[in-house]
XYZ file of C-alpha atoms in Angstrom:
274
model
C 9.358 18.770 -12.609
C 6.549 17.585 -10.389
C 6.547 18.699 -6.800
C 7.417 16.123 -4.216
C 4.701 13.727 -3.126
C 3.079 14.041 0.270
C 4.021 11.576 3.000
C 2.893 11.548 6.615
C 5.468 12.046 9.365
C 5.640 11.318 13.070
C 3.119 14.002 13.927
C 0.459 11.828 12.362
C 1.055 9.218 15.018
C 0.780 11.857 17.728
C -2.612 12.894 16.348
C -4.079 9.400 16.367
C -2.501 7.520 19.275
C -5.046 8.968 21.664
C -8.015 7.330 19.969
C -7.707 4.163 22.037
C -8.425 1.980 19.020
C -6.526 -1.282 18.678
C -5.945 -2.723 15.221
C -6.885 -6.366 15.583
C -8.615 -7.199 12.344
C -5.989 -9.748 11.285
C -7.634 -13.181 11.200
C -6.282 -15.771 13.611
C -5.486 -18.058 10.684
C -2.541 -15.835 9.782
C -0.738 -16.496 13.067
C 1.473 -19.397 13.997
C 3.972 -21.571 12.181
C 2.239 -21.231 8.819
C 2.731 -17.474 8.912
C 6.360 -16.247 8.855
C 5.524 -12.538 9.181
C 7.640 -10.394 11.467
C 6.056 -8.117 14.066
C 6.378 -5.108 11.737
C 4.789 -7.041 8.869
C 1.939 -8.243 11.063
C 1.347 -4.688 12.276
C 1.040 -3.400 8.729
C -1.253 -6.250 7.678
C -3.401 -5.559 10.726
C -3.634 -1.875 9.781
C -4.648 -2.757 6.232
C -7.332 -5.135 7.425
C -8.562 -2.678 10.027
C -8.902 -0.013 7.319
C -10.864 -2.486 5.211
C -13.157 -3.333 8.136
C -13.560 0.219 9.495
C -13.008 2.759 6.708
C -14.973 5.428 8.570
C -12.500 5.290 11.470
C -9.587 5.948 9.125
C -11.529 8.844 7.621
C -11.662 10.364 11.108
C -7.893 9.957 11.477
C -7.345 11.907 8.274
C -9.791 14.665 9.209
C -7.561 15.562 12.159
C -4.861 16.713 9.722
C -6.827 19.652 8.292
C -5.504 22.359 10.693
C -1.964 21.491 9.614
C -2.486 22.500 5.979
C -1.981 25.910 4.432
C -2.396 25.638 0.684
C -0.031 22.871 -0.383
C 2.067 23.202 2.746
C 1.775 20.658 5.515
C 2.987 22.454 8.626
C 4.295 20.538 11.601
C 5.037 22.090 14.966
C 8.745 22.652 15.379
C 9.631 21.166 11.977
C 9.956 22.514 8.428
C 6.805 22.560 6.329
C 6.331 19.851 3.712
C 5.337 20.803 0.178
C 2.673 18.403 -1.055
C 1.504 17.720 -4.574
C -2.180 18.455 -3.970
C -2.467 19.892 -0.488
C -5.517 19.262 1.670
C -7.610 18.324 -1.382
C -5.934 14.896 -1.589
C -6.685 14.214 2.070
C -10.241 15.479 1.660
C -10.704 13.184 -1.334
C -9.562 10.241 0.780
C -11.938 11.224 3.593
C -14.906 11.348 1.216
C -13.989 7.986 -0.263
C -13.576 6.334 3.129
C -16.907 7.704 4.345
C -18.763 6.018 1.486
C -16.886 2.771 0.911
C -18.429 -0.391 2.348
C -16.509 -2.477 4.908
C -14.586 -5.406 3.473
C -13.448 -8.736 4.919
C -9.794 -9.082 5.882
C -7.144 -10.086 3.389
C -6.016 -13.629 4.005
C -2.350 -14.473 4.232
C -0.771 -16.055 1.154
C 2.649 -17.621 1.549
C 3.333 -17.459 -2.187
C 2.537 -13.745 -2.355
C 4.652 -13.214 0.763
C 7.633 -14.947 -0.850
C 7.227 -12.842 -4.004
C 7.176 -9.667 -1.892
C 10.191 -10.856 0.088
C 12.185 -11.513 -3.080
C 11.657 -7.896 -4.182
C 12.696 -6.539 -0.785
C 15.894 -8.600 -0.872
C 16.602 -7.496 -4.434
C 16.252 -3.784 -3.693
C 18.151 -4.082 -0.440
C 21.018 -5.350 -2.569
C 20.716 -2.899 -5.465
C 19.408 0.218 -3.722
C 16.838 0.694 -6.482
C 13.177 1.635 -6.053
C 10.012 0.909 -7.988
C 8.148 -2.171 -9.112
C 10.711 -3.517 -11.588
C 13.313 -5.899 -10.213
C 16.992 -5.859 -11.123
C 16.246 -8.620 -13.644
C 13.430 -6.464 -15.117
C 10.705 -8.711 -13.693
C 7.425 -7.296 -12.386
C 5.092 -8.847 -9.825
C 3.431 -11.004 -12.486
C 6.761 -12.711 -13.220
C 8.155 -12.628 -9.669
C 5.245 -14.599 -8.306
C 5.478 -17.497 -10.785
C 8.086 -19.553 -8.873
C 5.732 -19.671 -5.893
C 2.404 -20.535 -7.494
C -0.445 -19.148 -9.578
C -2.945 -16.365 -8.920
C -6.631 -16.157 -9.692
C -8.472 -12.941 -10.565
C -6.183 -9.926 -10.616
C -2.827 -9.216 -9.043
C -1.360 -5.953 -7.733
C 1.447 -4.476 -5.665
C 1.993 -1.507 -3.323
C 5.454 -0.402 -2.174
C 6.425 2.132 0.453
C 9.876 3.317 1.482
C 11.044 4.850 4.738
C 11.241 4.001 8.416
C 7.627 4.799 9.324
C 5.004 3.173 11.503
C 2.351 0.857 10.105
C -0.303 3.532 10.694
C 1.720 6.142 8.805
C 2.222 3.782 5.874
C -1.470 2.944 5.538
C -2.547 6.600 5.799
C -0.040 7.562 3.115
C -1.443 4.852 0.835
C -4.991 6.003 1.543
C -4.229 9.660 0.745
C -2.249 8.758 -2.385
C -1.139 12.365 -2.926
C 0.072 12.994 -6.491
C -1.440 9.803 -7.927
C -4.552 10.691 -9.976
C -5.829 7.104 -10.178
C -5.484 6.623 -6.388
C -4.177 3.172 -7.237
C -2.592 2.468 -3.850
C -5.849 3.303 -2.058
C -8.033 1.382 -4.463
C -5.976 -1.777 -4.255
C -6.155 -1.795 -0.439
C -9.922 -1.194 -0.437
C -10.869 -3.383 -3.390
C -13.204 -6.368 -3.069
C -11.350 -7.892 -6.034
C -8.451 -8.762 -3.727
C -8.907 -11.500 -1.118
C -5.375 -12.671 -0.331
C -2.112 -10.855 0.310
C 1.510 -11.201 1.253
C 3.683 -8.537 2.826
C 7.400 -8.220 3.416
C 9.404 -5.438 5.064
C 13.158 -5.074 5.184
C 16.133 -2.776 4.949
C 16.787 -0.392 2.066
C 20.223 1.232 1.619
C 18.868 4.697 0.765
C 15.586 4.920 2.658
C 16.412 2.787 5.707
C 13.423 0.490 5.235
C 10.770 -0.569 2.749
C 7.613 -2.688 2.658
C 6.103 -4.538 -0.298
C 2.432 -5.549 -0.301
C 1.273 -8.040 -2.938
C -2.422 -8.777 -3.466
C -4.482 -11.137 -5.610
C -8.009 -12.419 -6.028
C -6.787 -15.834 -4.964
C -3.518 -17.755 -4.927
C -2.493 -21.405 -5.186
C 0.926 -22.234 -3.797
C 3.212 -24.603 -5.682
C 2.215 -28.110 -4.667
C -1.107 -27.014 -3.174
C -4.371 -28.481 -4.383
C -6.684 -25.645 -3.328
C -6.525 -21.883 -3.605
C -5.298 -19.930 -0.615
C -8.515 -17.927 -0.571
C -12.040 -19.053 -1.298
C -14.355 -16.587 -2.938
C -11.899 -15.655 -5.665
C -13.143 -12.772 -7.758
C -14.133 -13.582 -11.328
C -14.576 -9.976 -12.389
C -12.134 -7.661 -14.093
C -9.788 -5.994 -11.618
C -7.770 -2.824 -11.597
C -4.045 -2.334 -11.218
C -1.851 0.660 -12.048
C 0.799 1.457 -14.563
C 3.040 4.507 -14.743
C 2.906 6.639 -17.858
C 4.755 9.949 -18.042
C 4.824 10.275 -14.269
C 1.171 9.460 -13.584
C -0.638 6.294 -12.630
C -3.459 5.059 -14.807
C -5.862 2.182 -14.118
C -5.462 -0.932 -16.230
C -8.196 -3.563 -16.225
C -7.570 -7.194 -17.029
C -9.635 -10.315 -17.066
C -8.885 -13.163 -14.640
C -5.851 -15.199 -15.571
C -4.290 -12.461 -17.669
C -1.219 -10.484 -16.779
C -1.759 -6.975 -15.465
C 0.486 -4.085 -16.308
C 2.778 -2.826 -13.581
C 4.938 0.206 -13.388
C 8.441 0.212 -14.755
C 9.668 3.547 -13.419
C 11.031 4.100 -9.942
C 9.314 6.541 -7.609
C 10.600 10.040 -7.018
C 12.011 11.004 -3.641
C 9.508 12.569 -1.276
C 10.183 15.249 1.296
C 9.943 12.912 4.275
C 11.271 9.459 4.972
C 8.269 7.818 3.292
C 7.807 7.453 -0.450
C 5.605 5.354 -2.668
C 6.525 3.365 -5.740
C 4.529 4.308 -8.787
């Protein structure tokens, strides 16, 4: 059985709060009546967009974790050690990636993608399940159809646990135990221009957040795409096979594979859906 996947805990926040950096990359167009996001959802979207705009800053956040690792153990002062899947090597891999990746423009808010994310949060709040498959066996490609159509590719990240927005984004960036680094690559991909995000309660893990991304999105009844500059290149998503994530490329307009297995429990409050 695979060891439990690494997730950042409250000590991460203590390491980075002193930087004095404010996450304000969210475009003004996502505020106001047209944007129904809660404060927690806005915070997470801001973190995602700040990571896209300033990847080197997030690399510096991760570098501060090195003294806390001993092999695959993540040791926190006054708390039990966490057993990670890969140890410091996963964090180091994320640091290298972030130091070389080019800054990206912010993801624009999509109401249709938000509603699709919200429907999955409500479903799993009711069922207590985890993972990308809904209780009716739908995946993001099917869940989004009542709200509009996407252009380019489409993808989804899910995180469970009552963690801060910064902790969630750093966990996605590290992507411990996921060889394809699918969570990281979706966040930092130029193939995705629009996104929706929904956070809510989960009966087992207290809370969860669902991030849905696409090259572009046209809401039902709309005449123009939510985002201009829709990607026309093949994009990458992730599917779960025998406990590992593997990249799946699709051409624009075609359905992308998603994962059908629920994620394993991690040793902290945060876990990722594979």
